[in-house]
Short mmCIF file of C-alpha atoms in Angstrom, two decimals:
data_model
loop_
_atom_site.label_atom_id
_atom_site.label_comp_id
_atom_site.label_asym_id
_atom_site.label_seq_id
_atom_site.Cartn_x
_atom_site.Cartn_y
_atom_site.Cartn_z
CA MET A 1 30.16 -4.57 20.53
CA LEU A 2 27.72 -4.68 17.63
CA ASP A 3 24.75 -2.40 17.15
CA LYS A 4 21.57 -3.75 15.55
CA PHE A 5 22.94 -3.02 12.08
CA GLY A 6 26.08 -4.99 12.88
CA ILE A 7 24.00 -7.96 14.03
CA ALA A 8 22.01 -7.80 10.77
CA LYS A 9 25.23 -7.55 8.73
CA ARG A 10 26.70 -10.60 10.43
CA ILE A 11 23.53 -12.65 9.86
CA ALA A 12 23.56 -11.66 6.17
CA GLN A 13 26.82 -13.67 5.90
CA GLU A 14 24.75 -16.80 6.58
CA LEU A 15 22.69 -16.32 3.41
CA LYS A 16 23.38 -18.59 0.46
CA ASP A 17 22.58 -18.18 -3.22
CA GLY A 18 19.08 -19.43 -4.03
CA TYR A 19 17.82 -19.37 -0.45
CA TYR A 20 14.18 -18.65 0.36
CA VAL A 21 14.33 -16.66 3.58
CA ASN A 22 11.75 -15.45 6.09
CA LEU A 23 12.82 -12.42 8.11
CA GLY A 24 11.01 -11.61 11.34
CA ILE A 25 10.11 -8.17 12.66
CA GLY A 26 12.82 -5.88 14.09
CA ILE A 27 16.54 -6.58 13.62
CA PRO A 28 15.83 -9.53 11.27
CA THR A 29 14.14 -7.16 8.78
CA LEU A 30 17.41 -5.21 8.54
CA VAL A 31 19.20 -8.30 7.19
CA ALA A 32 17.61 -7.56 3.80
CA ASN A 33 19.83 -4.47 3.50
CA TYR A 34 23.05 -6.52 3.62
CA VAL A 35 22.43 -9.37 1.18
CA PRO A 36 25.77 -9.86 -0.64
CA LYS A 37 25.61 -8.48 -4.20
CA GLU A 38 26.80 -11.71 -5.80
CA ILE A 39 23.96 -13.90 -4.51
CA GLU A 40 20.21 -14.00 -5.04
CA VAL A 41 17.87 -14.69 -2.13
CA ILE A 42 14.08 -14.57 -2.22
CA LEU A 43 12.46 -13.07 0.85
CA GLN A 44 9.16 -14.54 2.04
CA SER A 45 6.70 -12.41 3.95
CA GLU A 46 4.17 -14.55 5.79
CA ASN A 47 1.31 -12.13 5.08
CA GLY A 48 1.46 -13.37 1.49
CA LEU A 49 4.41 -12.23 -0.60
CA LEU A 50 7.34 -14.09 -2.06
CA GLY A 51 9.95 -11.66 -3.36
CA ILE A 52 10.01 -8.63 -1.05
CA GLY A 53 11.65 -5.64 -2.69
CA PRO A 54 13.06 -2.45 -1.16
CA PHE A 55 10.86 0.22 0.45
CA PRO A 56 8.97 2.19 -2.23
CA PHE A 57 9.70 5.77 -3.29
CA ALA A 58 7.32 8.17 -1.55
CA ASP A 59 5.10 8.53 -4.68
CA ASP A 60 4.81 4.75 -5.10
CA VAL A 61 3.56 3.83 -1.61
CA ASP A 62 0.73 1.26 -1.90
CA ALA A 63 -1.52 0.51 1.10
CA ASP A 64 -2.20 -2.97 -0.34
CA LEU A 65 1.49 -3.90 -0.42
CA ILE A 66 3.08 -4.42 2.98
CA ASN A 67 5.44 -6.84 4.72
CA ALA A 68 4.76 -8.82 7.90
CA GLY A 69 5.93 -5.81 9.94
CA LYS A 70 3.14 -3.77 8.27
CA GLN A 71 5.74 -1.65 6.48
CA THR A 72 5.15 -0.54 2.89
CA VAL A 73 7.38 -2.49 0.50
CA THR A 74 7.76 -3.26 -3.21
CA THR A 75 8.07 -6.53 -5.11
CA THR A 76 11.11 -7.93 -6.87
CA LYS A 77 11.24 -9.51 -10.33
CA GLY A 78 9.48 -12.86 -10.26
CA SER A 79 7.49 -12.20 -7.09
CA SER A 80 4.09 -13.67 -6.23
CA PHE A 81 1.16 -13.03 -3.89
CA PHE A 82 -0.87 -15.66 -2.04
CA ASP A 83 -3.22 -16.11 0.91
CA SER A 84 -2.16 -16.79 4.50
CA ALA A 85 -2.89 -20.54 4.41
CA LEU A 86 -0.69 -21.06 1.37
CA SER A 87 1.97 -18.92 3.01
CA PHE A 88 2.11 -21.16 6.07
CA GLY A 89 1.96 -24.18 3.79
CA MET A 90 5.29 -23.03 2.37
CA ILE A 91 6.63 -22.66 5.87
CA ARG A 92 5.32 -25.90 7.39
CA SER A 93 6.26 -28.05 4.41
CA GLY A 94 9.87 -26.96 4.71
CA ARG A 95 10.25 -24.84 1.58
CA VAL A 96 11.74 -21.91 3.48
CA ASP A 97 15.51 -22.44 3.79
CA LEU A 98 16.25 -19.98 6.58
CA THR A 99 14.21 -18.13 9.19
CA VAL A 100 15.62 -15.19 11.13
CA LEU A 101 13.73 -14.24 14.28
CA GLY A 102 14.06 -11.91 17.21
CA ALA A 103 13.83 -13.31 20.75
CA MET A 104 13.39 -12.20 24.33
CA GLU A 105 15.15 -15.32 25.64
CA VAL A 106 16.93 -18.33 24.18
CA ALA A 107 17.94 -21.43 26.16
CA ASP A 108 21.12 -23.43 25.63
CA ASN A 109 19.05 -26.34 24.24
CA GLY A 110 17.54 -24.17 21.51
CA ASP A 111 14.23 -23.26 23.19
CA ILE A 112 13.00 -19.78 22.31
CA ALA A 113 10.63 -17.32 24.02
CA ASN A 114 9.50 -14.25 22.13
CA TRP A 115 5.77 -13.63 22.38
CA LYS A 116 4.63 -12.74 25.86
CA ILE A 117 5.69 -11.37 29.24
CA PRO A 118 2.94 -12.52 31.63
CA GLY A 119 1.11 -9.63 33.25
CA LYS A 120 3.19 -7.04 31.41
CA MET A 121 3.22 -7.35 27.70
CA VAL A 122 1.27 -9.40 25.22
CA LYS A 123 2.01 -9.04 21.57
CA GLY A 124 1.06 -12.50 20.41
CA MET A 125 3.06 -15.10 18.56
CA GLY A 126 2.05 -14.06 15.05
CA GLY A 127 3.70 -16.55 12.74
CA ALA A 128 6.60 -17.33 15.08
CA MET A 129 5.24 -20.63 16.47
CA ASP A 130 4.55 -21.94 12.97
CA LEU A 131 7.99 -20.86 11.80
CA VAL A 132 9.91 -22.38 14.70
CA ALA A 133 7.90 -25.60 14.57
CA ALA A 134 8.78 -26.27 10.96
CA ALA A 135 11.73 -24.26 9.72
CA LYS A 136 14.86 -26.21 8.83
CA ASN A 137 17.24 -23.52 9.96
CA ILE A 138 16.51 -20.84 12.53
CA ILE A 139 18.88 -18.03 13.40
CA VAL A 140 17.99 -15.72 16.25
CA ALA A 141 19.00 -12.06 16.25
CA MET A 142 18.82 -10.69 19.78
CA GLN A 143 20.32 -8.57 22.54
CA HIS A 144 22.61 -10.64 24.73
CA VAL A 145 21.62 -8.88 27.95
CA ASP A 146 18.54 -6.97 29.09
CA LYS A 147 18.50 -3.34 30.21
CA LYS A 148 19.59 -4.35 33.71
CA GLY A 149 22.53 -6.31 32.32
CA ASN A 150 21.02 -9.77 32.90
CA SER A 151 21.78 -12.50 30.40
CA LYS A 152 19.07 -13.45 27.89
CA LEU A 153 21.02 -16.55 26.84
CA LEU A 154 19.83 -18.88 29.55
CA LYS A 155 19.89 -22.43 30.90
CA LYS A 156 16.11 -22.44 30.70
CA CYS A 157 13.68 -19.84 29.38
CA SER A 158 11.73 -18.07 32.14
CA LEU A 159 9.11 -16.62 29.76
CA PRO A 160 6.38 -18.59 27.96
CA ILE A 161 7.93 -20.74 25.25
CA THR A 162 7.44 -20.14 21.52
CA GLY A 163 9.11 -23.36 20.42
CA LEU A 164 11.24 -26.17 21.84
CA GLY A 165 14.78 -27.01 20.77
CA CYS A 166 14.47 -25.26 17.42
CA VAL A 167 17.10 -22.52 17.36
CA LYS A 168 20.31 -23.42 15.48
CA LYS A 169 22.34 -20.24 15.81
CA VAL A 170 22.26 -17.01 17.81
CA VAL A 171 23.83 -13.69 16.85
CA THR A 172 24.01 -11.02 19.57
CA GLU A 173 25.89 -7.76 20.08
CA LEU A 174 28.63 -9.85 21.73
CA GLY A 175 29.12 -12.82 19.43
CA VAL A 176 27.94 -15.69 17.28
CA PHE A 177 26.86 -18.97 18.88
CA ASP A 178 25.79 -22.37 17.61
CA ILE A 179 23.32 -24.34 19.68
CA THR A 180 24.92 -27.71 20.43
CA ALA A 181 24.28 -30.61 22.78
CA GLU A 182 26.81 -28.94 25.12
CA GLY A 183 25.05 -25.56 25.02
CA PHE A 184 25.98 -22.27 23.32
CA LYS A 185 29.15 -22.86 21.33
CA LEU A 186 30.99 -19.58 20.87
CA LEU A 187 32.06 -19.27 17.23
CA GLU A 188 33.05 -15.60 16.92
CA ARG A 189 33.48 -12.59 19.17
CA ALA A 190 32.09 -9.17 18.25
CA PRO A 191 34.79 -6.54 17.61
CA GLY A 192 36.46 -5.51 20.86
CA ILE A 193 34.69 -8.13 23.01
CA SER A 194 36.71 -10.61 25.09
CA VAL A 195 35.84 -14.25 25.74
CA ASP A 196 35.81 -13.47 29.47
CA TYR A 197 33.22 -10.73 28.96
CA ILE A 198 31.00 -13.14 26.99
CA LYS A 199 31.40 -15.73 29.77
CA GLU A 200 30.31 -13.15 32.33
CA LYS A 201 27.22 -12.19 30.30
CA THR A 202 26.04 -15.71 29.43
CA GLU A 203 23.96 -17.60 31.97
CA GLY A 204 23.41 -20.71 29.86
CA ARG A 205 26.06 -23.37 29.32
CA LEU A 206 28.83 -21.87 27.18
CA LEU A 207 31.21 -24.03 25.18
CA ILE A 208 34.53 -22.52 24.22
CA VAL A 209 36.84 -24.58 22.07
CA GLY A 210 40.30 -23.24 21.20
CA GLU A 211 41.01 -19.71 20.05
CA ILE A 212 37.83 -17.72 19.25
CA PRO A 213 38.26 -15.37 16.28
CA GLU A 214 36.88 -11.86 16.10
CA MET A 215 34.14 -11.65 13.48
CA GLU A 216 34.86 -9.97 10.16
CA LEU A 217 32.35 -7.41 8.93
CA ASN A 218 32.85 -5.38 5.80
CA MET B 1 -31.70 -15.17 -10.28
CA LEU B 2 -28.98 -14.60 -7.73
CA THR B 3 -29.77 -11.87 -5.24
CA LYS B 4 -26.47 -11.28 -3.51
CA LEU B 5 -26.26 -7.60 -4.19
CA VAL B 6 -27.00 -5.34 -1.22
CA ALA B 7 -27.04 -1.55 -1.21
CA ASN B 8 -24.46 -0.87 1.47
CA ALA B 9 -22.69 -2.05 4.61
CA ASP B 10 -25.66 -1.38 6.88
CA GLU B 11 -27.86 -3.66 4.80
CA ALA B 12 -25.11 -6.27 4.55
CA ILE B 13 -24.76 -6.58 8.34
CA ARG B 14 -28.48 -6.08 9.13
CA ASP B 15 -28.91 -9.42 10.92
CA ILE B 16 -25.66 -9.49 12.89
CA SER B 17 -26.85 -9.38 16.47
CA ASP B 18 -25.40 -9.27 19.99
CA GLY B 19 -23.18 -12.21 20.79
CA ALA B 20 -22.41 -13.09 17.15
CA VAL B 21 -19.16 -14.80 16.18
CA ILE B 22 -17.62 -12.91 13.27
CA MET B 23 -14.55 -13.49 11.14
CA LEU B 24 -12.95 -10.35 9.74
CA GLY B 25 -10.37 -10.47 6.96
CA GLY B 26 -7.21 -8.40 6.84
CA PHE B 27 -3.63 -8.37 8.06
CA GLY B 28 -2.92 -5.33 10.20
CA LEU B 29 -4.93 -2.61 8.47
CA CYS B 30 -4.28 -4.11 5.03
CA GLY B 31 -7.39 -5.53 3.38
CA ILE B 32 -9.78 -4.91 6.26
CA PRO B 33 -13.54 -4.48 5.64
CA GLU B 34 -13.65 -0.79 6.60
CA ASN B 35 -17.26 -0.19 5.56
CA CYS B 36 -18.68 -3.11 7.54
CA ILE B 37 -16.66 -2.27 10.65
CA ALA B 38 -18.07 1.27 10.52
CA ALA B 39 -21.58 -0.20 10.10
CA LEU B 40 -21.12 -2.53 13.09
CA VAL B 41 -20.12 0.48 15.18
CA ARG B 42 -23.21 2.38 13.96
CA LYS B 43 -25.45 -0.60 14.74
CA GLY B 44 -23.94 -0.87 18.20
CA VAL B 45 -24.07 -4.67 18.42
CA LYS B 46 -22.17 -5.95 21.41
CA ASP B 47 -20.66 -9.04 23.02
CA LEU B 48 -19.11 -9.95 19.69
CA THR B 49 -16.49 -12.63 19.28
CA CYS B 50 -14.12 -11.48 16.54
CA ILE B 51 -11.77 -13.84 14.74
CA SER B 52 -9.16 -11.74 12.98
CA ASN B 53 -5.38 -11.91 12.70
CA ASN B 54 -4.97 -8.52 14.36
CA ALA B 55 -7.13 -6.14 16.35
CA GLY B 56 -6.53 -2.98 14.34
CA VAL B 57 -4.92 0.07 15.89
CA ASP B 58 -6.35 2.32 18.61
CA ASP B 59 -8.50 4.40 16.27
CA PHE B 60 -8.94 2.27 13.17
CA GLY B 61 -10.05 -1.19 12.13
CA ILE B 62 -11.30 -3.50 14.87
CA GLY B 63 -9.65 -1.06 17.29
CA ILE B 64 -12.73 1.17 16.90
CA MET B 65 -15.00 -1.65 18.10
CA LEU B 66 -12.70 -2.28 21.06
CA LYS B 67 -12.96 1.35 22.07
CA THR B 68 -16.76 1.19 21.94
CA ARG B 69 -16.57 -2.02 23.99
CA GLN B 70 -18.51 -4.06 21.46
CA VAL B 71 -16.06 -6.96 21.52
CA LYS B 72 -16.30 -9.60 24.22
CA LYS B 73 -13.65 -11.92 22.85
CA MET B 74 -10.85 -11.64 20.29
CA ILE B 75 -9.24 -14.61 18.58
CA SER B 76 -6.05 -13.33 16.98
CA SER B 77 -2.40 -14.11 16.41
CA TYR B 78 -0.75 -10.73 16.90
CA VAL B 79 -2.01 -7.66 18.73
CA GLY B 80 1.23 -5.73 19.24
CA GLU B 81 0.08 -2.50 17.64
CA ASN B 82 -2.93 -1.77 19.79
CA ALA B 83 -2.45 -0.16 23.21
CA GLU B 84 -6.18 -0.21 24.09
CA PHE B 85 -6.31 -3.92 23.26
CA GLU B 86 -3.34 -4.62 25.51
CA ARG B 87 -4.91 -2.58 28.30
CA GLN B 88 -8.27 -4.41 28.10
CA LEU B 89 -6.47 -7.74 27.91
CA LEU B 90 -4.18 -7.17 30.88
CA SER B 91 -7.06 -5.80 32.98
CA GLY B 92 -9.21 -8.81 32.11
CA GLU B 93 -12.00 -6.76 30.48
CA LEU B 94 -11.47 -8.50 27.18
CA GLU B 95 -11.29 -12.22 26.65
CA VAL B 96 -8.48 -13.12 24.28
CA GLU B 97 -7.37 -16.31 22.62
CA LEU B 98 -4.01 -15.95 20.93
CA ILE B 99 -3.25 -18.62 18.36
CA PRO B 100 -0.42 -19.06 15.87
CA GLN B 101 -0.98 -17.27 12.58
CA GLY B 102 -0.62 -20.40 10.48
CA THR B 103 -3.04 -22.23 12.77
CA LEU B 104 -5.54 -19.39 12.40
CA ALA B 105 -5.24 -19.53 8.61
CA THR B 106 -5.43 -23.31 8.42
CA ARG B 107 -8.41 -23.53 10.77
CA CYS B 108 -10.23 -21.14 8.40
CA LEU B 109 -9.14 -23.32 5.50
CA ALA B 110 -10.42 -26.45 7.25
CA THR B 111 -13.82 -24.83 7.77
CA GLY B 112 -14.00 -23.79 4.12
CA TYR B 113 -12.88 -27.23 2.96
CA GLY B 114 -15.47 -28.98 5.10
CA MET B 115 -12.87 -30.64 7.32
CA PRO B 116 -13.48 -30.78 11.10
CA ALA B 117 -9.90 -30.37 12.27
CA ILE B 118 -6.22 -30.20 11.37
CA PHE B 119 -2.95 -31.39 12.90
CA THR B 120 -0.17 -28.83 13.14
CA PRO B 121 3.30 -28.78 14.72
CA ALA B 122 2.85 -25.11 15.71
CA GLY B 123 2.51 -24.63 19.45
CA VAL B 124 3.65 -28.06 20.61
CA GLY B 125 5.33 -27.65 24.01
CA THR B 126 3.83 -24.18 24.55
CA GLU B 127 0.80 -22.92 26.44
CA VAL B 128 -1.11 -23.03 23.14
CA ALA B 129 -1.07 -26.83 23.50
CA GLU B 130 -2.68 -26.88 26.95
CA GLY B 131 -5.69 -29.18 26.99
CA LYS B 132 -5.35 -30.16 23.35
CA GLU B 133 -4.93 -33.60 21.88
CA ILE B 134 -1.41 -34.39 20.69
CA ARG B 135 -0.77 -37.14 18.18
CA GLU B 136 2.49 -38.42 16.76
CA PHE B 137 3.00 -38.82 13.04
CA ASN B 138 6.34 -40.19 11.84
CA GLY B 139 7.76 -39.70 15.32
CA LYS B 140 6.88 -36.01 15.55
CA PRO B 141 4.15 -34.53 17.81
CA TYR B 142 1.29 -32.51 16.33
CA LEU B 143 -1.59 -30.58 17.90
CA LEU B 144 -5.19 -31.23 16.99
CA GLU B 145 -6.85 -27.90 16.15
CA HIS B 146 -10.53 -27.61 15.26
CA ALA B 147 -12.15 -25.85 12.33
CA PHE B 148 -13.87 -22.59 13.26
CA ASP B 149 -17.57 -22.29 13.85
CA SER B 150 -18.52 -18.69 13.12
CA ASP B 151 -21.82 -17.02 12.24
CA PHE B 152 -20.54 -14.46 9.74
CA SER B 153 -17.44 -13.79 7.70
CA ILE B 154 -16.77 -10.26 6.55
CA VAL B 155 -14.12 -9.83 3.87
CA LYS B 156 -12.76 -7.09 1.67
CA ALA B 157 -11.78 -7.64 -1.96
CA TRP B 158 -10.44 -5.39 -4.68
CA LYS B 159 -12.92 -6.40 -7.37
CA GLY B 160 -16.07 -8.42 -7.24
CA ASP B 161 -19.04 -9.20 -9.44
CA THR B 162 -22.76 -9.57 -8.85
CA HIS B 163 -22.36 -13.36 -8.52
CA GLY B 164 -19.99 -12.86 -5.59
CA ASN B 165 -16.78 -13.78 -7.42
CA LEU B 166 -13.82 -12.01 -5.82
CA ILE B 167 -10.37 -10.84 -6.85
CA PHE B 168 -7.91 -9.58 -4.28
CA ARG B 169 -4.98 -7.26 -4.79
CA ALA B 170 -1.37 -7.70 -3.61
CA THR B 171 -0.96 -8.49 0.10
CA SER B 172 -4.49 -7.33 0.93
CA ARG B 173 -5.47 -10.90 0.01
CA ASN B 174 -4.08 -12.40 3.28
CA PHE B 175 -6.94 -13.99 5.30
CA ASN B 176 -9.76 -12.70 3.10
CA PRO B 177 -10.24 -15.67 0.71
CA LEU B 178 -9.90 -18.13 3.63
CA MET B 179 -12.48 -16.40 5.77
CA ALA B 180 -14.75 -15.98 2.75
CA MET B 181 -14.86 -19.78 2.56
CA ALA B 182 -15.42 -20.21 6.28
CA GLY B 183 -18.52 -18.11 7.02
CA LYS B 184 -22.01 -19.50 7.44
CA ILE B 185 -22.97 -16.16 5.90
CA THR B 186 -20.17 -14.41 4.02
CA ILE B 187 -20.34 -10.69 3.35
CA ALA B 188 -17.92 -9.19 0.83
CA GLU B 189 -17.24 -5.50 0.39
CA VAL B 190 -15.32 -4.58 -2.73
CA GLU B 191 -13.65 -1.49 -4.10
CA ILE B 192 -14.95 -2.12 -7.60
CA LEU B 193 -18.18 -4.01 -8.31
CA VAL B 194 -18.94 -5.20 -11.85
CA GLU B 195 -21.67 -7.21 -13.54
CA ALA B 196 -21.26 -11.00 -13.63
CA GLY B 197 -19.35 -11.91 -16.78
CA GLU B 198 -16.98 -8.97 -16.69
CA LEU B 199 -14.28 -10.71 -14.66
CA ASP B 200 -11.99 -13.28 -16.29
CA PRO B 201 -12.88 -16.68 -14.71
CA ASP B 202 -9.19 -17.59 -14.73
CA GLN B 203 -8.40 -14.66 -12.44
CA ILE B 204 -11.03 -15.31 -9.74
CA HIS B 205 -9.52 -15.99 -6.30
CA THR B 206 -12.79 -16.72 -4.47
CA PRO B 207 -15.61 -18.33 -6.47
CA GLY B 208 -18.98 -16.70 -5.84
CA ILE B 209 -20.49 -19.79 -4.23
CA PHE B 210 -18.77 -18.80 -0.98
CA VAL B 211 -20.20 -15.27 -0.96
CA ASN B 212 -23.77 -14.53 0.18
CA ARG B 213 -23.83 -10.74 0.09
CA ILE B 214 -21.77 -8.24 -1.84
CA PHE B 215 -21.66 -4.48 -2.19
CA GLU B 216 -19.36 -1.77 -3.44
CA GLY B 217 -17.76 0.01 -0.48
CA ARG B 218 -17.33 3.75 -0.22
CA ASN B 219 -14.66 6.19 0.86
CA TYR B 220 -11.88 3.68 1.49
CA GLU B 221 -9.29 5.22 3.74
CA LYS B 222 -6.82 2.31 3.40
CA ARG B 223 -4.72 3.54 6.25
CA ILE B 224 -1.08 2.44 6.41
CA GLU B 225 0.47 1.46 9.75
CA GLN B 226 4.11 1.99 8.83
CA VAL B 227 4.86 4.18 5.84
CA THR B 228 8.41 3.24 4.93
CA THR B 229 10.06 4.72 1.85
CA SER B 230 13.31 4.81 -0.05
CA LEU B 231 14.96 8.03 -1.17
CA LYS B 232 15.39 8.57 -4.89
CA ALA B 233 19.09 8.64 -5.74
#
């Protein structure tokens, strides 16, 4: 089973040289720590920064320089700042190659829910609805089951929807899945996890074709 | 002779009254108009509708005005960092309209550009779309979203001049230049105020025509929500 760092590490394998990437709050932010050395990716932060650098040293912390998770960051070589309308212009016009988001629920047709639990929790959608409505490629980083052990990979989302049919791939502590017309297609198992266990923990339609390899993480 | 210069935040917000609709710049606590928020709390105006991406935290930013119950309605995109906000929302004490961040930004832009509405794909198929016109372009559905109609915009810039020209710094720019364009009356508080002519025209982010009142703010706290650092090797 993967921990959150493992999920981030596995998603980092999806990055390609020259990609502009938007990382959501939570596990997706961790993906930045595992970008392969041999490639260059530019991270977009929807609050108005292209080229997010590592966290600053303690003496260099700047209140005016944060990421979308409100964490202090730095800039990389060749970075730029812009306002929020321009930022979402980049997103809506399809300039961002890959978006990595967290989710509370994903359905086997690619619907995603991640902004509200009616009566219990309201965080708001932030930029998620804009991102899912326009991004070319959306990977979701999420927990496969909730605290009670119930599947979060569903036939149909029970929570208010963020976007319809937009998710392309899901990486959980149990495995990697493509969203296909036949549902969640299992591509890889997490270390030590059996196909039967994944079947048991997945409520949505699960497609298993041939032998499923265990994922390789360095 | 342009008379945009005001002495302080209290003078800048002097005619904001109960029930006003106000846009406030900032993303989280980054680039928020601290001086004007403090002045609104001092003035005690109530039943405000605030349009701002976030609602501050419990004891800073717009969060202070929530605590004093001066806000009737919030229009925001993300409120995850504010427990008091969530409490007032879930108990029904506070009216809240949550809208996608890009929609919020682009509705400000539309107002500032003199356009009545925009079409966006964000929110199609969600509860955000309820009751809104949907139109197809090239086979894809888009939501009609209207420009904002607000009484005041309050923004924070790094530098400004006596003509109201503004320059923002790093990611504290965020919604500030958009809201500056969208206010019927726009108030700008700046960290550094200079005489007109001292800023390079090529570097101006918001031309002074959008700004009605400007003053140099005091005692900026510039609080950080999440201080995250790297260790020196």
